[in-house]
PDB file of C-alpha atoms in Angstrom:
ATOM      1  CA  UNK A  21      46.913   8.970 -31.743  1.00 72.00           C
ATOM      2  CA  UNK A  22      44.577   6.435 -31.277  1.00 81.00           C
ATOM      3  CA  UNK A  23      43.739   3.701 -33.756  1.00 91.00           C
ATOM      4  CA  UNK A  24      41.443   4.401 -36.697  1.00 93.00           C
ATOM      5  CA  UNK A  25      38.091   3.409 -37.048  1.00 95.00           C
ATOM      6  CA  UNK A  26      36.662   2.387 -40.226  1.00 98.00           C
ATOM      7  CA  UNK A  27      33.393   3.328 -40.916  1.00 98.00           C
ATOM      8  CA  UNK A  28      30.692   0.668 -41.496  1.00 98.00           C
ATOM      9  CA  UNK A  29      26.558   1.330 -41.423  1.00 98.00           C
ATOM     10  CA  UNK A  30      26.614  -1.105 -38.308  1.00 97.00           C
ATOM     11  CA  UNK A  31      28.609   1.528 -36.353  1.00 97.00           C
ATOM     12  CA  UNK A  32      26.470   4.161 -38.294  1.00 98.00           C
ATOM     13  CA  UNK A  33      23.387   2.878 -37.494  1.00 97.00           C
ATOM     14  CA  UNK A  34      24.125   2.653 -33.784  1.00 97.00           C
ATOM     15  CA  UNK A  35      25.009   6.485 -33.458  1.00 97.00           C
ATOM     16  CA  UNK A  36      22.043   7.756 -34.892  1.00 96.00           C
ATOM     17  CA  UNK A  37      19.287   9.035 -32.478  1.00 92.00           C
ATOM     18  CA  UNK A  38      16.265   7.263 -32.329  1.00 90.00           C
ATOM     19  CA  UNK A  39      12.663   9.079 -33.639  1.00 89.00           C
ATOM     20  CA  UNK A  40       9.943   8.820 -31.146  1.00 87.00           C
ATOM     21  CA  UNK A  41       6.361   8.421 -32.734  1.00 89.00           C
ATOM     22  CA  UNK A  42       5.516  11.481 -30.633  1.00 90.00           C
ATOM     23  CA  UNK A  43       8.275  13.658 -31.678  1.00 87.00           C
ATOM     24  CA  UNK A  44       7.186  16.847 -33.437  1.00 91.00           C
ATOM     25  CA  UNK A  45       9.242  19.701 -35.547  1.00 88.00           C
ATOM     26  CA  UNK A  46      11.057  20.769 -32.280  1.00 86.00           C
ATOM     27  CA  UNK A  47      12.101  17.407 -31.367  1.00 88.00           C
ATOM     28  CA  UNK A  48      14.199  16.716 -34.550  1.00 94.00           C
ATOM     29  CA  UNK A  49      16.232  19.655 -34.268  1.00 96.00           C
ATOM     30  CA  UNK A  50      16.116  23.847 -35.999  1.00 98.00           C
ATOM     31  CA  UNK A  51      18.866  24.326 -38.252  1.00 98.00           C
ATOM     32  CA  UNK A  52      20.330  28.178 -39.634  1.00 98.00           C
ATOM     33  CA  UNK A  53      22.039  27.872 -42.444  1.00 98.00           C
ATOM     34  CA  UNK A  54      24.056  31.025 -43.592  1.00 98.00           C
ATOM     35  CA  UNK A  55      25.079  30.964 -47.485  1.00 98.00           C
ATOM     36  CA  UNK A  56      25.574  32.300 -50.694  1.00 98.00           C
ATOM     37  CA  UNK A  57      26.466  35.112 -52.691  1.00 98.00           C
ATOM     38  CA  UNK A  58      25.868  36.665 -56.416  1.00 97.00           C
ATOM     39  CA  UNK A  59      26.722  33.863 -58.844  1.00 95.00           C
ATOM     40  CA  UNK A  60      27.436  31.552 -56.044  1.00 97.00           C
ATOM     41  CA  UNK A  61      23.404  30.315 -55.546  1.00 97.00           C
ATOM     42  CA  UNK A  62      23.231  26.721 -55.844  1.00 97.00           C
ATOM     43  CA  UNK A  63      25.427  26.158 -52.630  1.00 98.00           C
ATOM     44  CA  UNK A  64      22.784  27.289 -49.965  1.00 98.00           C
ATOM     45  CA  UNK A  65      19.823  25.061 -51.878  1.00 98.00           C
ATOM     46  CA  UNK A  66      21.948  22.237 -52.104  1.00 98.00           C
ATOM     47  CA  UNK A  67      22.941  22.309 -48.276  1.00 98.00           C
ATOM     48  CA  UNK A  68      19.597  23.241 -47.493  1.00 98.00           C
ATOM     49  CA  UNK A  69      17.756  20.539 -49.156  1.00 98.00           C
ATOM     50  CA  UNK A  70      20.408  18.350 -47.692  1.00 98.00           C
ATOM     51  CA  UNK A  71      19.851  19.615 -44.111  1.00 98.00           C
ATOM     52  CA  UNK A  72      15.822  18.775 -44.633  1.00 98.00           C
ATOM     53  CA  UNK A  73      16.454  15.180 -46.338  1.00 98.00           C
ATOM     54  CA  UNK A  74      18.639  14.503 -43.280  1.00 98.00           C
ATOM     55  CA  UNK A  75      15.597  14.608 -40.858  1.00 97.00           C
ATOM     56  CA  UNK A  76      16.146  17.731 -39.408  1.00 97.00           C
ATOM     57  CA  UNK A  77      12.233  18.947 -38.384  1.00 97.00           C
ATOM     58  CA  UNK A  78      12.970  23.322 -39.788  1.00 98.00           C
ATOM     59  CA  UNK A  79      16.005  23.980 -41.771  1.00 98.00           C
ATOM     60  CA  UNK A  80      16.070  28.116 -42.016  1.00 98.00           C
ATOM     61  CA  UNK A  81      18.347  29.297 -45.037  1.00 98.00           C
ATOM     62  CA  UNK A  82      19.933  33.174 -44.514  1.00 98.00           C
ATOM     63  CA  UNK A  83      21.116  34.443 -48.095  1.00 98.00           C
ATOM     64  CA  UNK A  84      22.387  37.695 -49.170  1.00 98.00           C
ATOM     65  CA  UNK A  85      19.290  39.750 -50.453  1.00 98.00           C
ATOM     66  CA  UNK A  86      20.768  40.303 -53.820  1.00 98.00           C
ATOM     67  CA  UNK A  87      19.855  36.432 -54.581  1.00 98.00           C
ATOM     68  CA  UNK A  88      17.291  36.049 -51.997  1.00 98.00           C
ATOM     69  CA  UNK A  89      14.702  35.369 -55.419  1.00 97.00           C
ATOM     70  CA  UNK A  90      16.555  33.008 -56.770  1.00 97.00           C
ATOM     71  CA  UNK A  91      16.822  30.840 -54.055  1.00 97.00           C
ATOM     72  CA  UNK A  92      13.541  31.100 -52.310  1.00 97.00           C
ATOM     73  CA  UNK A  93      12.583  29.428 -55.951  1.00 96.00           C
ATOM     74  CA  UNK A  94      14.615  26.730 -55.262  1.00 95.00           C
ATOM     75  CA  UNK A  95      13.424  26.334 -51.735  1.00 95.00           C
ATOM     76  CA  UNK A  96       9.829  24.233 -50.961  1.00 93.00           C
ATOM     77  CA  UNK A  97      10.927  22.878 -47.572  1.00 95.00           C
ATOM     78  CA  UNK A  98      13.557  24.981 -45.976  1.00 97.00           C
ATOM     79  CA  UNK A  99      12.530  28.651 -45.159  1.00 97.00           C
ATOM     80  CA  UNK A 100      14.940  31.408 -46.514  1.00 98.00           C
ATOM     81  CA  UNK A 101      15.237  34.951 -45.683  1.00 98.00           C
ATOM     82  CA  UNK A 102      17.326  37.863 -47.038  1.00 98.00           C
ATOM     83  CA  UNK A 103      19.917  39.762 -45.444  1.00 98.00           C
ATOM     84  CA  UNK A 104      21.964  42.768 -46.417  1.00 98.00           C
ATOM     85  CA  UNK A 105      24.257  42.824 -48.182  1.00 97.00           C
ATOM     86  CA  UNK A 106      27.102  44.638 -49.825  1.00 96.00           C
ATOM     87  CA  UNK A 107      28.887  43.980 -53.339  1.00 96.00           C
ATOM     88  CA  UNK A 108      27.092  41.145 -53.893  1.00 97.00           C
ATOM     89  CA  UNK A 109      28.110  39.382 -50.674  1.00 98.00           C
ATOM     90  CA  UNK A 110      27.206  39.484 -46.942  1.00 97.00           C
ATOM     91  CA  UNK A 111      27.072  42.857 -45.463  1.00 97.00           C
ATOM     92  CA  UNK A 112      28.021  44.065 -42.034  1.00 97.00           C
ATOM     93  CA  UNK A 113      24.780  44.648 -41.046  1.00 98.00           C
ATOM     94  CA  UNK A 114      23.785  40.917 -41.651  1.00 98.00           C
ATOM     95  CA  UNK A 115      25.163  39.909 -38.193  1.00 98.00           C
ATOM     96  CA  UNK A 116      22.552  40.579 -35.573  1.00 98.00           C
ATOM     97  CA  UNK A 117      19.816  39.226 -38.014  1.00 98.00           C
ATOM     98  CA  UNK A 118      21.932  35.842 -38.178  1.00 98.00           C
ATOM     99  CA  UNK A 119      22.689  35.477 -34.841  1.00 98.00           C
ATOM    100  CA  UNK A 120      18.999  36.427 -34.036  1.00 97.00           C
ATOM    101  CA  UNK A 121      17.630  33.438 -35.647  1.00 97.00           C
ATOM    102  CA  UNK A 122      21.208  31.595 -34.611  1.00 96.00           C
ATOM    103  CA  UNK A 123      20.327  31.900 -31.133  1.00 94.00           C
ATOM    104  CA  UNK A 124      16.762  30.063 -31.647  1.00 96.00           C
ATOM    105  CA  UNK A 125      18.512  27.073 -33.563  1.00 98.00           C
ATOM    106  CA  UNK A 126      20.044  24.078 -32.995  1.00 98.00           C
ATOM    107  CA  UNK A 127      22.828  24.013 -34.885  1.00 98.00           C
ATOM    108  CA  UNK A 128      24.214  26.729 -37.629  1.00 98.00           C
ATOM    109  CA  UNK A 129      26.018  26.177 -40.989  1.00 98.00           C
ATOM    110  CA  UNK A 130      28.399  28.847 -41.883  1.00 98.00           C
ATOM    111  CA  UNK A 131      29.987  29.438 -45.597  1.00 98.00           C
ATOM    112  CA  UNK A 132      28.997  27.325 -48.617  1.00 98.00           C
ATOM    113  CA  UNK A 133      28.492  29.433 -51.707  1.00 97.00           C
ATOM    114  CA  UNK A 134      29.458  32.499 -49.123  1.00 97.00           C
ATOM    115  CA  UNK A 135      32.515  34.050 -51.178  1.00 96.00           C
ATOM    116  CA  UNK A 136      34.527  36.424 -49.507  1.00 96.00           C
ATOM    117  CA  UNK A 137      34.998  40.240 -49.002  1.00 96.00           C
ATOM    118  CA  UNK A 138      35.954  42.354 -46.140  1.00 96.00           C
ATOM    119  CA  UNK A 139      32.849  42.646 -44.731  1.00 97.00           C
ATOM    120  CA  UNK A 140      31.619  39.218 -45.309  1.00 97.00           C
ATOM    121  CA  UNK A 141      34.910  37.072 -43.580  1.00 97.00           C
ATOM    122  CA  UNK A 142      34.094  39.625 -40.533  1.00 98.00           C
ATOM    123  CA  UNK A 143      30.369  38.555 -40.118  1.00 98.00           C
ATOM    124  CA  UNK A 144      31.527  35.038 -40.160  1.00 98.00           C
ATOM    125  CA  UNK A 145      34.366  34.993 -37.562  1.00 98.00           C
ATOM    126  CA  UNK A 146      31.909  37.470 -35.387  1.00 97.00           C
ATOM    127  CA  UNK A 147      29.321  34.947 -35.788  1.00 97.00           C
ATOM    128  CA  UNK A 148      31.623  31.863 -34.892  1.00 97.00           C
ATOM    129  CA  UNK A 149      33.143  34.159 -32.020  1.00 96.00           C
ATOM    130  CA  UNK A 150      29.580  34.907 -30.967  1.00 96.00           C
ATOM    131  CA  UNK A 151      27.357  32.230 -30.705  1.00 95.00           C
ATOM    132  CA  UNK A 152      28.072  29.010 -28.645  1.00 95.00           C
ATOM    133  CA  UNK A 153      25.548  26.553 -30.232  1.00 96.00           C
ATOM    134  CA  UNK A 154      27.065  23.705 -32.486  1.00 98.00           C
ATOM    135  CA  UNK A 155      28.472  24.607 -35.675  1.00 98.00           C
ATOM    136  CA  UNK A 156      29.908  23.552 -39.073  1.00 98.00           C
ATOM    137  CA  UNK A 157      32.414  25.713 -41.083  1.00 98.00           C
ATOM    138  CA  UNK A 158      32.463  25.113 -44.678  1.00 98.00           C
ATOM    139  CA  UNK A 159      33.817  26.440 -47.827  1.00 96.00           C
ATOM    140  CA  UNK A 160      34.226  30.255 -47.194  1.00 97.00           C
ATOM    141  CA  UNK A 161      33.232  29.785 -43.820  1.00 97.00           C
ATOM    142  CA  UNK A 162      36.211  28.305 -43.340  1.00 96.00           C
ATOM    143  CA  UNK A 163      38.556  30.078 -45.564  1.00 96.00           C
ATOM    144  CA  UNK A 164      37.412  33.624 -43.535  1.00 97.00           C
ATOM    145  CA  UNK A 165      39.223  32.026 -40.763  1.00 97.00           C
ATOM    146  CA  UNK A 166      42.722  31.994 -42.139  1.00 94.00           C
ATOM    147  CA  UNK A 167      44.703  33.714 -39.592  1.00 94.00           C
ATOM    148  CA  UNK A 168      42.251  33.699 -36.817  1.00 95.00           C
ATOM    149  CA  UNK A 169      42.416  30.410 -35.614  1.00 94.00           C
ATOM    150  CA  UNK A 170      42.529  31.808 -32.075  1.00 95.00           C
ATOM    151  CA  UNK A 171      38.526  32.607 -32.644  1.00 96.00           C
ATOM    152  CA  UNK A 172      38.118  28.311 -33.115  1.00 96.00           C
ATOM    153  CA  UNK A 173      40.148  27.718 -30.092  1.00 94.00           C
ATOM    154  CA  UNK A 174      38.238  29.996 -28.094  1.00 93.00           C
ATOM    155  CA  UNK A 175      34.431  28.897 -29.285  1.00 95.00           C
ATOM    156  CA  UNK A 176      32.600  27.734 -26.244  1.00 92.00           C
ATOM    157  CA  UNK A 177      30.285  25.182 -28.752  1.00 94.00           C
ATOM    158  CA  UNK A 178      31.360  22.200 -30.529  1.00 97.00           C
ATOM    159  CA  UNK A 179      32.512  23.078 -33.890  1.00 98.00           C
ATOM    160  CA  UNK A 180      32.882  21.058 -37.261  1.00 98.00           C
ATOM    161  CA  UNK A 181      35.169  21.905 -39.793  1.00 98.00           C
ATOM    162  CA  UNK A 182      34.958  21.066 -43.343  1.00 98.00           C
ATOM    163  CA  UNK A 183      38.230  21.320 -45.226  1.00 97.00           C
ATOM    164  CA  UNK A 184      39.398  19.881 -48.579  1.00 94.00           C
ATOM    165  CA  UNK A 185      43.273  20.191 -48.763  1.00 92.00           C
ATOM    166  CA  UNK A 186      43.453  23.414 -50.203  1.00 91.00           C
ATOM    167  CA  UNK A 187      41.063  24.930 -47.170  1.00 93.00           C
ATOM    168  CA  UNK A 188      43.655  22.643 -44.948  1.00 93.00           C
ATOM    169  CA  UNK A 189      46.382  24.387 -46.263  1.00 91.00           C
ATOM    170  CA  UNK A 190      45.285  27.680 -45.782  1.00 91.00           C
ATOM    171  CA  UNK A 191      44.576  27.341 -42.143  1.00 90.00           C
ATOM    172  CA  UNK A 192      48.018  24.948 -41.425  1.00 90.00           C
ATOM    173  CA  UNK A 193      50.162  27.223 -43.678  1.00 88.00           C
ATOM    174  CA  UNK A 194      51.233  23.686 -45.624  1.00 88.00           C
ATOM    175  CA  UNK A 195      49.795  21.476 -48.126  1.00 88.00           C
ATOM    176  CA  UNK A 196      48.807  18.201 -46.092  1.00 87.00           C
ATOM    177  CA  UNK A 197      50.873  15.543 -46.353  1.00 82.00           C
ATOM    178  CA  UNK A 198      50.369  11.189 -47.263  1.00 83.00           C
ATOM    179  CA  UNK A 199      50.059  10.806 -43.946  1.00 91.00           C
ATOM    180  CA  UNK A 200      46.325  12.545 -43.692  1.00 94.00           C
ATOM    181  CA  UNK A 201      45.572  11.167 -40.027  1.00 95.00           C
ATOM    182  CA  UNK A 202      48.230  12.429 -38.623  1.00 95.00           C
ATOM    183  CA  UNK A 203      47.098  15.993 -40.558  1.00 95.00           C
ATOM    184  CA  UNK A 204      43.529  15.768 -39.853  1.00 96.00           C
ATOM    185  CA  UNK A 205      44.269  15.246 -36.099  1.00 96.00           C
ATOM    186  CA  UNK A 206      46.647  17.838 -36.081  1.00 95.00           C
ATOM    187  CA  UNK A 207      44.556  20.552 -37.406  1.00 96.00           C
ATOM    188  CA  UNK A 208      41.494  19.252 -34.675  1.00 97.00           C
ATOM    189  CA  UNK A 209      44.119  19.590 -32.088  1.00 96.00           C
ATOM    190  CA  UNK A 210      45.014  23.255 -33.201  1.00 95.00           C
ATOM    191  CA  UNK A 211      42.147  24.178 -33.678  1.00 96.00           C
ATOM    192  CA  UNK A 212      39.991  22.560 -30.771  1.00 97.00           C
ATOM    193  CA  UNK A 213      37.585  21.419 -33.119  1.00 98.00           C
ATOM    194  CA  UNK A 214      36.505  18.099 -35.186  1.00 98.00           C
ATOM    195  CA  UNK A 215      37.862  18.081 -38.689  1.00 98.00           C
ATOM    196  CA  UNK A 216      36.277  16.158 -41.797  1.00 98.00           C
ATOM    197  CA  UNK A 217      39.657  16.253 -43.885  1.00 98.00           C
ATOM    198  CA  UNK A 218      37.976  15.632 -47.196  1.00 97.00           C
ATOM    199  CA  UNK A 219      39.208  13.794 -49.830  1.00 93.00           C
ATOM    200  CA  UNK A 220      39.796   9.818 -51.244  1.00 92.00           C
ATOM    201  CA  UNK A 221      39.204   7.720 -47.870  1.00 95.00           C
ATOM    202  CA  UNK A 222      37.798  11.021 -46.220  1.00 97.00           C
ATOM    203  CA  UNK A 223      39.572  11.400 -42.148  1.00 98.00           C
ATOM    204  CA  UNK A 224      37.567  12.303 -39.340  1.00 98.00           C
ATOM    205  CA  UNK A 225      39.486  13.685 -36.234  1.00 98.00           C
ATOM    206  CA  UNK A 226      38.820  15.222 -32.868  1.00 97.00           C
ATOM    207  CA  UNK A 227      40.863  16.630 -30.234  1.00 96.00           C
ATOM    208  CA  UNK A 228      42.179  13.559 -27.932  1.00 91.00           C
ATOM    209  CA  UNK A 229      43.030  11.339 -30.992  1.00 87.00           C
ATOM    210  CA  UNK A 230      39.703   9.679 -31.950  1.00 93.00           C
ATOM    211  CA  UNK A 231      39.947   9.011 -35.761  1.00 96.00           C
ATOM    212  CA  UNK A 232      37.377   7.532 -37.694  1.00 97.00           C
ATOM    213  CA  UNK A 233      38.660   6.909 -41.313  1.00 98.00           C
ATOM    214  CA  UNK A 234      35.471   6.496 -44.671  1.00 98.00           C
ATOM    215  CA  UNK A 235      35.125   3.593 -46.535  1.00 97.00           C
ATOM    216  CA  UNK A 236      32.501   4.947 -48.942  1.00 98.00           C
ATOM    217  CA  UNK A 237      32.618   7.283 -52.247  1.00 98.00           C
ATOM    218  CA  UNK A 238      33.902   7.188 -55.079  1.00 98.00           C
ATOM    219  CA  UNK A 239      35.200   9.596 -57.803  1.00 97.00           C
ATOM    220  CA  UNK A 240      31.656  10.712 -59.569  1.00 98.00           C
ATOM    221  CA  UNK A 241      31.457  12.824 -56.306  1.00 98.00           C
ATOM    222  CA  UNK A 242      34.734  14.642 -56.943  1.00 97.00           C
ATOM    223  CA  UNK A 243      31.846  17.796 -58.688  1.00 97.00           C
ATOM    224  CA  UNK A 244      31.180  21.304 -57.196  1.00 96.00           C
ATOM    225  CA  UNK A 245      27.997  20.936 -54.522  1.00 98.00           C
ATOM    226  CA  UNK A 246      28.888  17.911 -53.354  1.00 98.00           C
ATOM    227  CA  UNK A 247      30.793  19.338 -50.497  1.00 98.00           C
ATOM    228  CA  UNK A 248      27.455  21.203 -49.648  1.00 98.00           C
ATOM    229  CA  UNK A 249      25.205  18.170 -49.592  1.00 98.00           C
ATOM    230  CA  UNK A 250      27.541  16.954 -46.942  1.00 98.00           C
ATOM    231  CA  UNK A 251      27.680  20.259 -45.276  1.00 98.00           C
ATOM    232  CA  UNK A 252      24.073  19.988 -44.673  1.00 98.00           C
ATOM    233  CA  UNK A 253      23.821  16.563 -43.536  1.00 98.00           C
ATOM    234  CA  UNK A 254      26.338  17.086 -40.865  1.00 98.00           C
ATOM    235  CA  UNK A 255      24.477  19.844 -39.500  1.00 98.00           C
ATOM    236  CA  UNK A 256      21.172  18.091 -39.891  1.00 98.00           C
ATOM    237  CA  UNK A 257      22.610  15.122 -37.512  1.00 98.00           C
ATOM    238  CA  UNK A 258      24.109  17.807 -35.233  1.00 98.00           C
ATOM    239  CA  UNK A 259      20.520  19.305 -34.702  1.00 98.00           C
ATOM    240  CA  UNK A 260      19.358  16.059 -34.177  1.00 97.00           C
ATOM    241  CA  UNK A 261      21.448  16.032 -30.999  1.00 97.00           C
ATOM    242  CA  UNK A 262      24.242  13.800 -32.101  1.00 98.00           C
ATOM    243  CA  UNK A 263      27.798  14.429 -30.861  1.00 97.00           C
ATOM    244  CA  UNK A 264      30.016  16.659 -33.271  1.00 98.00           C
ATOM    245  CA  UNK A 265      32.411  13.343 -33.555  1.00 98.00           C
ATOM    246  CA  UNK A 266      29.749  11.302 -34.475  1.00 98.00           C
ATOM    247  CA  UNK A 267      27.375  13.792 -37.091  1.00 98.00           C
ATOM    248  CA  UNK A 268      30.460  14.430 -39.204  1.00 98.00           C
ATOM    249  CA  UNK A 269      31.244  10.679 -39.420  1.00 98.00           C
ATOM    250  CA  UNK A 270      28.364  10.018 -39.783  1.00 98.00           C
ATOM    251  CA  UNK A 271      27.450  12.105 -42.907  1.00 98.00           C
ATOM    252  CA  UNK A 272      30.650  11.220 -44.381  1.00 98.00           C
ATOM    253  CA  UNK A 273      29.353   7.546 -44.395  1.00 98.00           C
ATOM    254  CA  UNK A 274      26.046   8.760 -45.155  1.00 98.00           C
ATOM    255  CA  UNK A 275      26.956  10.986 -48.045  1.00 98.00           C
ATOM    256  CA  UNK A 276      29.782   8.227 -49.622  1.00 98.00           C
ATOM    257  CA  UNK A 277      27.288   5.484 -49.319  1.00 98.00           C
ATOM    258  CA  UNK A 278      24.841   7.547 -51.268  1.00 98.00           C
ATOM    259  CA  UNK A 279      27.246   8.320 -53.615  1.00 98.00           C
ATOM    260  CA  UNK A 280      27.989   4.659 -54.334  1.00 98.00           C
ATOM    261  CA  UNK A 281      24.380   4.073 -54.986  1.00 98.00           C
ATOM    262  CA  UNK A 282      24.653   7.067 -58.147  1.00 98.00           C
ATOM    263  CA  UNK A 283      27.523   5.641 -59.064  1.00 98.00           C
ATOM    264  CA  UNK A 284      25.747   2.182 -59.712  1.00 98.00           C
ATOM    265  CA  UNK A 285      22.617   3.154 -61.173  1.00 98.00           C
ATOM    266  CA  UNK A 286      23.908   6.396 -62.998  1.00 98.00           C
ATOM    267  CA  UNK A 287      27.695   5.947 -63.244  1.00 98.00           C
ATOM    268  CA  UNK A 288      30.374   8.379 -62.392  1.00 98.00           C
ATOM    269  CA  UNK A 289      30.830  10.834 -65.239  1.00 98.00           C
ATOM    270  CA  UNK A 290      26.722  11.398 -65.425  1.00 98.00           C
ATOM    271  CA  UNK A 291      25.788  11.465 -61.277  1.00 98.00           C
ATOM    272  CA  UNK A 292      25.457  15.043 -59.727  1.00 98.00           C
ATOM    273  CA  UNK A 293      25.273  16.327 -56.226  1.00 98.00           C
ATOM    274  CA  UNK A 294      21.452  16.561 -56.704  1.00 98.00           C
ATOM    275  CA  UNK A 295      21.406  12.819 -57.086  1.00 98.00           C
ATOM    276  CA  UNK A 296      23.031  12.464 -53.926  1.00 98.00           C
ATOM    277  CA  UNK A 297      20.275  14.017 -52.210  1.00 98.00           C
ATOM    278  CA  UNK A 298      17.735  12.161 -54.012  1.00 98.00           C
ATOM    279  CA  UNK A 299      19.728   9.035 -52.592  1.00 98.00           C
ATOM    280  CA  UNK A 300      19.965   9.648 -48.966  1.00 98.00           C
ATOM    281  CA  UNK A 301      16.492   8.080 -48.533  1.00 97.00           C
ATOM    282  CA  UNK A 302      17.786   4.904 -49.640  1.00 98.00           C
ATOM    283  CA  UNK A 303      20.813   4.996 -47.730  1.00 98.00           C
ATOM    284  CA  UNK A 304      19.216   6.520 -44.003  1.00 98.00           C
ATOM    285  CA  UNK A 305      16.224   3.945 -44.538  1.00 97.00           C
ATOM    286  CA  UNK A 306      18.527   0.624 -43.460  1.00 96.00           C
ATOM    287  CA  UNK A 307      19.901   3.032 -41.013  1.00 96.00           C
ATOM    288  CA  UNK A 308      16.306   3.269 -38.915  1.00 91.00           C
ATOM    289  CA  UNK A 309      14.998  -0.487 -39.310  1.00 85.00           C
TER     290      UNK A 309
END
C-alpha cells in the first residue's frame, strides 16, 4: 500500500480538465443517469442537478415511469425520460432503453433512489456487465451487486464505487474495520475498481495501492441525498474526461469543501444536500482561476 495522499484544492485544482473557449455541449462530456423508484424521487434530481452544476455539457436522467411526473418537475436542466417499470421499480424491459442512451454517453450513474426487486438488481448488473463506458455504482446500484462481484471484476470500463460501510459490508461479507485504508483498498483490489469508502475522513482507493485520504466535511452532511450530490459530481468529472482515480477524489474534495461552506453560513443541524449544490459554484470557481 502506498502512502496516502491528503487532499488539498492545490492538488484538486491541478486534476481538473481545462475548458476551452471553443468547447461546446459535446466537449464537456453526456452523462446517463439511471435512478429512482416510487417514494424514492428526490435521489435522481439531486444527482442530476449535481451532475449539471458539475460542468457536465447534457446530463440525461432515466426514471421508472411510475414517477417519471414528479421528477421531470424537478428537472429544468437535465433531460429525463421514463422507463418501464414493474412494482414501482425498474422493470426488465428497461434495459435496452438504458443501454441505448448508455451507449451515446460519456459516463453512466447507476442506483441512487433505485430500490431493489428482482427485476430491478438484474437490469443493473446486466447494465454494468454490458456496457464498457465509465461508471459509478451507488446506493442500490451497488447493493444489487452483493454476490456478483465477479460482474465488477470482469467490466471492461473504469468503474467507481460508492459505498458507506453498510454497502461495504454487504459486498466484503464484514463490517469494515479502524483501519479504513487498508479496507477501502482491499475492496478496489477485489473488486478491480476505485472505491470512495464514505464516511468521517472519506478513503479513496484504486487497484495498485494509490490512496488519497479527504480532509473536508463535516457532520451537517451526515443527511439522506447527500450521498447523491456526490454521486453526481463524480460522474460529472468522469464525463469530463478525468481519470476514475482522480473524479472520485476529486468530488469528495469538491463535495466536503462545499459542505464546509453550509456549515459556516448555515450551520450543521439547518444545511441540506440542496445547499450543497447551491455551493459547488463557490467551491469549483477557485478551482478554474
Amino acid at each position: 500500500m502506498n502512502a496516502p495522499v491528503y487532499l488539498n484544492q492545490a492538488l484538486v485544482k491541478g486534476w481538473l480538465p481545462a475548458r476551452p473557449e471553443e468547447g461546446h455541449k459535446g466537449t464537456f462530456g453526456k452523462v446517463d443517469i439511471v435512478a429512482g423508484c416510487e417514494g424514492y424521487t428526490g435521489a435522481p434530481a439531486l444527482a442530476a442537478r449535481a451532475a449539471v452544476r458539475g460542468g457536465t455539457g447534457l446530463v440525461f436522467l432515466q426514471v421508472p415511469r411510475c414517477v417519471y411526473p414528479i421528477i421531470a418537475v424537478k428537472c429544468d436542466e437535465a433531460m429525463p425520460s421514463p422507463l418501464p417499470d414493474q412494482g414501482g421499480k425498474l422493470g426488465a424491459e428497461a434495459l435496452p432503453l438504458i443501454l441505448e442512451r448508455a451507449r451515446g454517453c460519456d459516463a453512466i450513474l447507476l442506483g441512487p433512489g433505485l430500490g431493489r426487486s428482482g427485476e430491478s438488481d438484474q437490469v443493473a448488473r446486466e447494465v454494468a456487465n454490458a456496457l464498457e463506458k465509465p461508471l459509478v455504482l451507488d446506493a442500490d446500484g451497488l447493493n444489487a451487486m452483493d454476490g456478483h462481484i465477479s460482474i465488477l471484476r470482469g467490466r471492461k470500463g473504469p468503474t467507481v464505487l460508492t459505498p458507506h460501510d453498510g454497502e461495504s459490508a454487504r459486498l466484503t461479507g464484514h463490517w469494515p474495520g479502524e483501519d479504513r485504508q487498508v479496507e477501502a483498498l482491499a475492496l478496489a483490489e477485489q473488486t478491480g475498481a476505485v472505491v470512495v469508502l464514505k464516511g468521517h475522513r472519506t478513503v479513496i482507493a484504486e487497484p495498485g495501492g494509490s490512496l488519497c485520504v479527504n480532509t473536508t466535511g463535516n457532520a451537517g452532511m451526515a443527511k439522506g441525498g447527500s450521498g447523491d450530490v456526490l454521486a453526481g459530481l463524480t460522474v460529472s468529472l468522469l464525463a469530463q474526461g478525468m481519470s476514475a482515480f482522480h473524479a472520485a477524489a476529486a468530488a469528495v474534495w469538491v463535495h466536503g469543501r462545499a459542505g464546509d461552506l453550509c456549515r459556516d453560513e448555515l450551520g450543521e443541524r439547518a444545511m441540506t444536500p440542496s445547499d450543497l449544490i447551491s455551493h459547488l459554484g463557490a467551491v469549483l470557481k477557485p478551482l478554474e482561476e
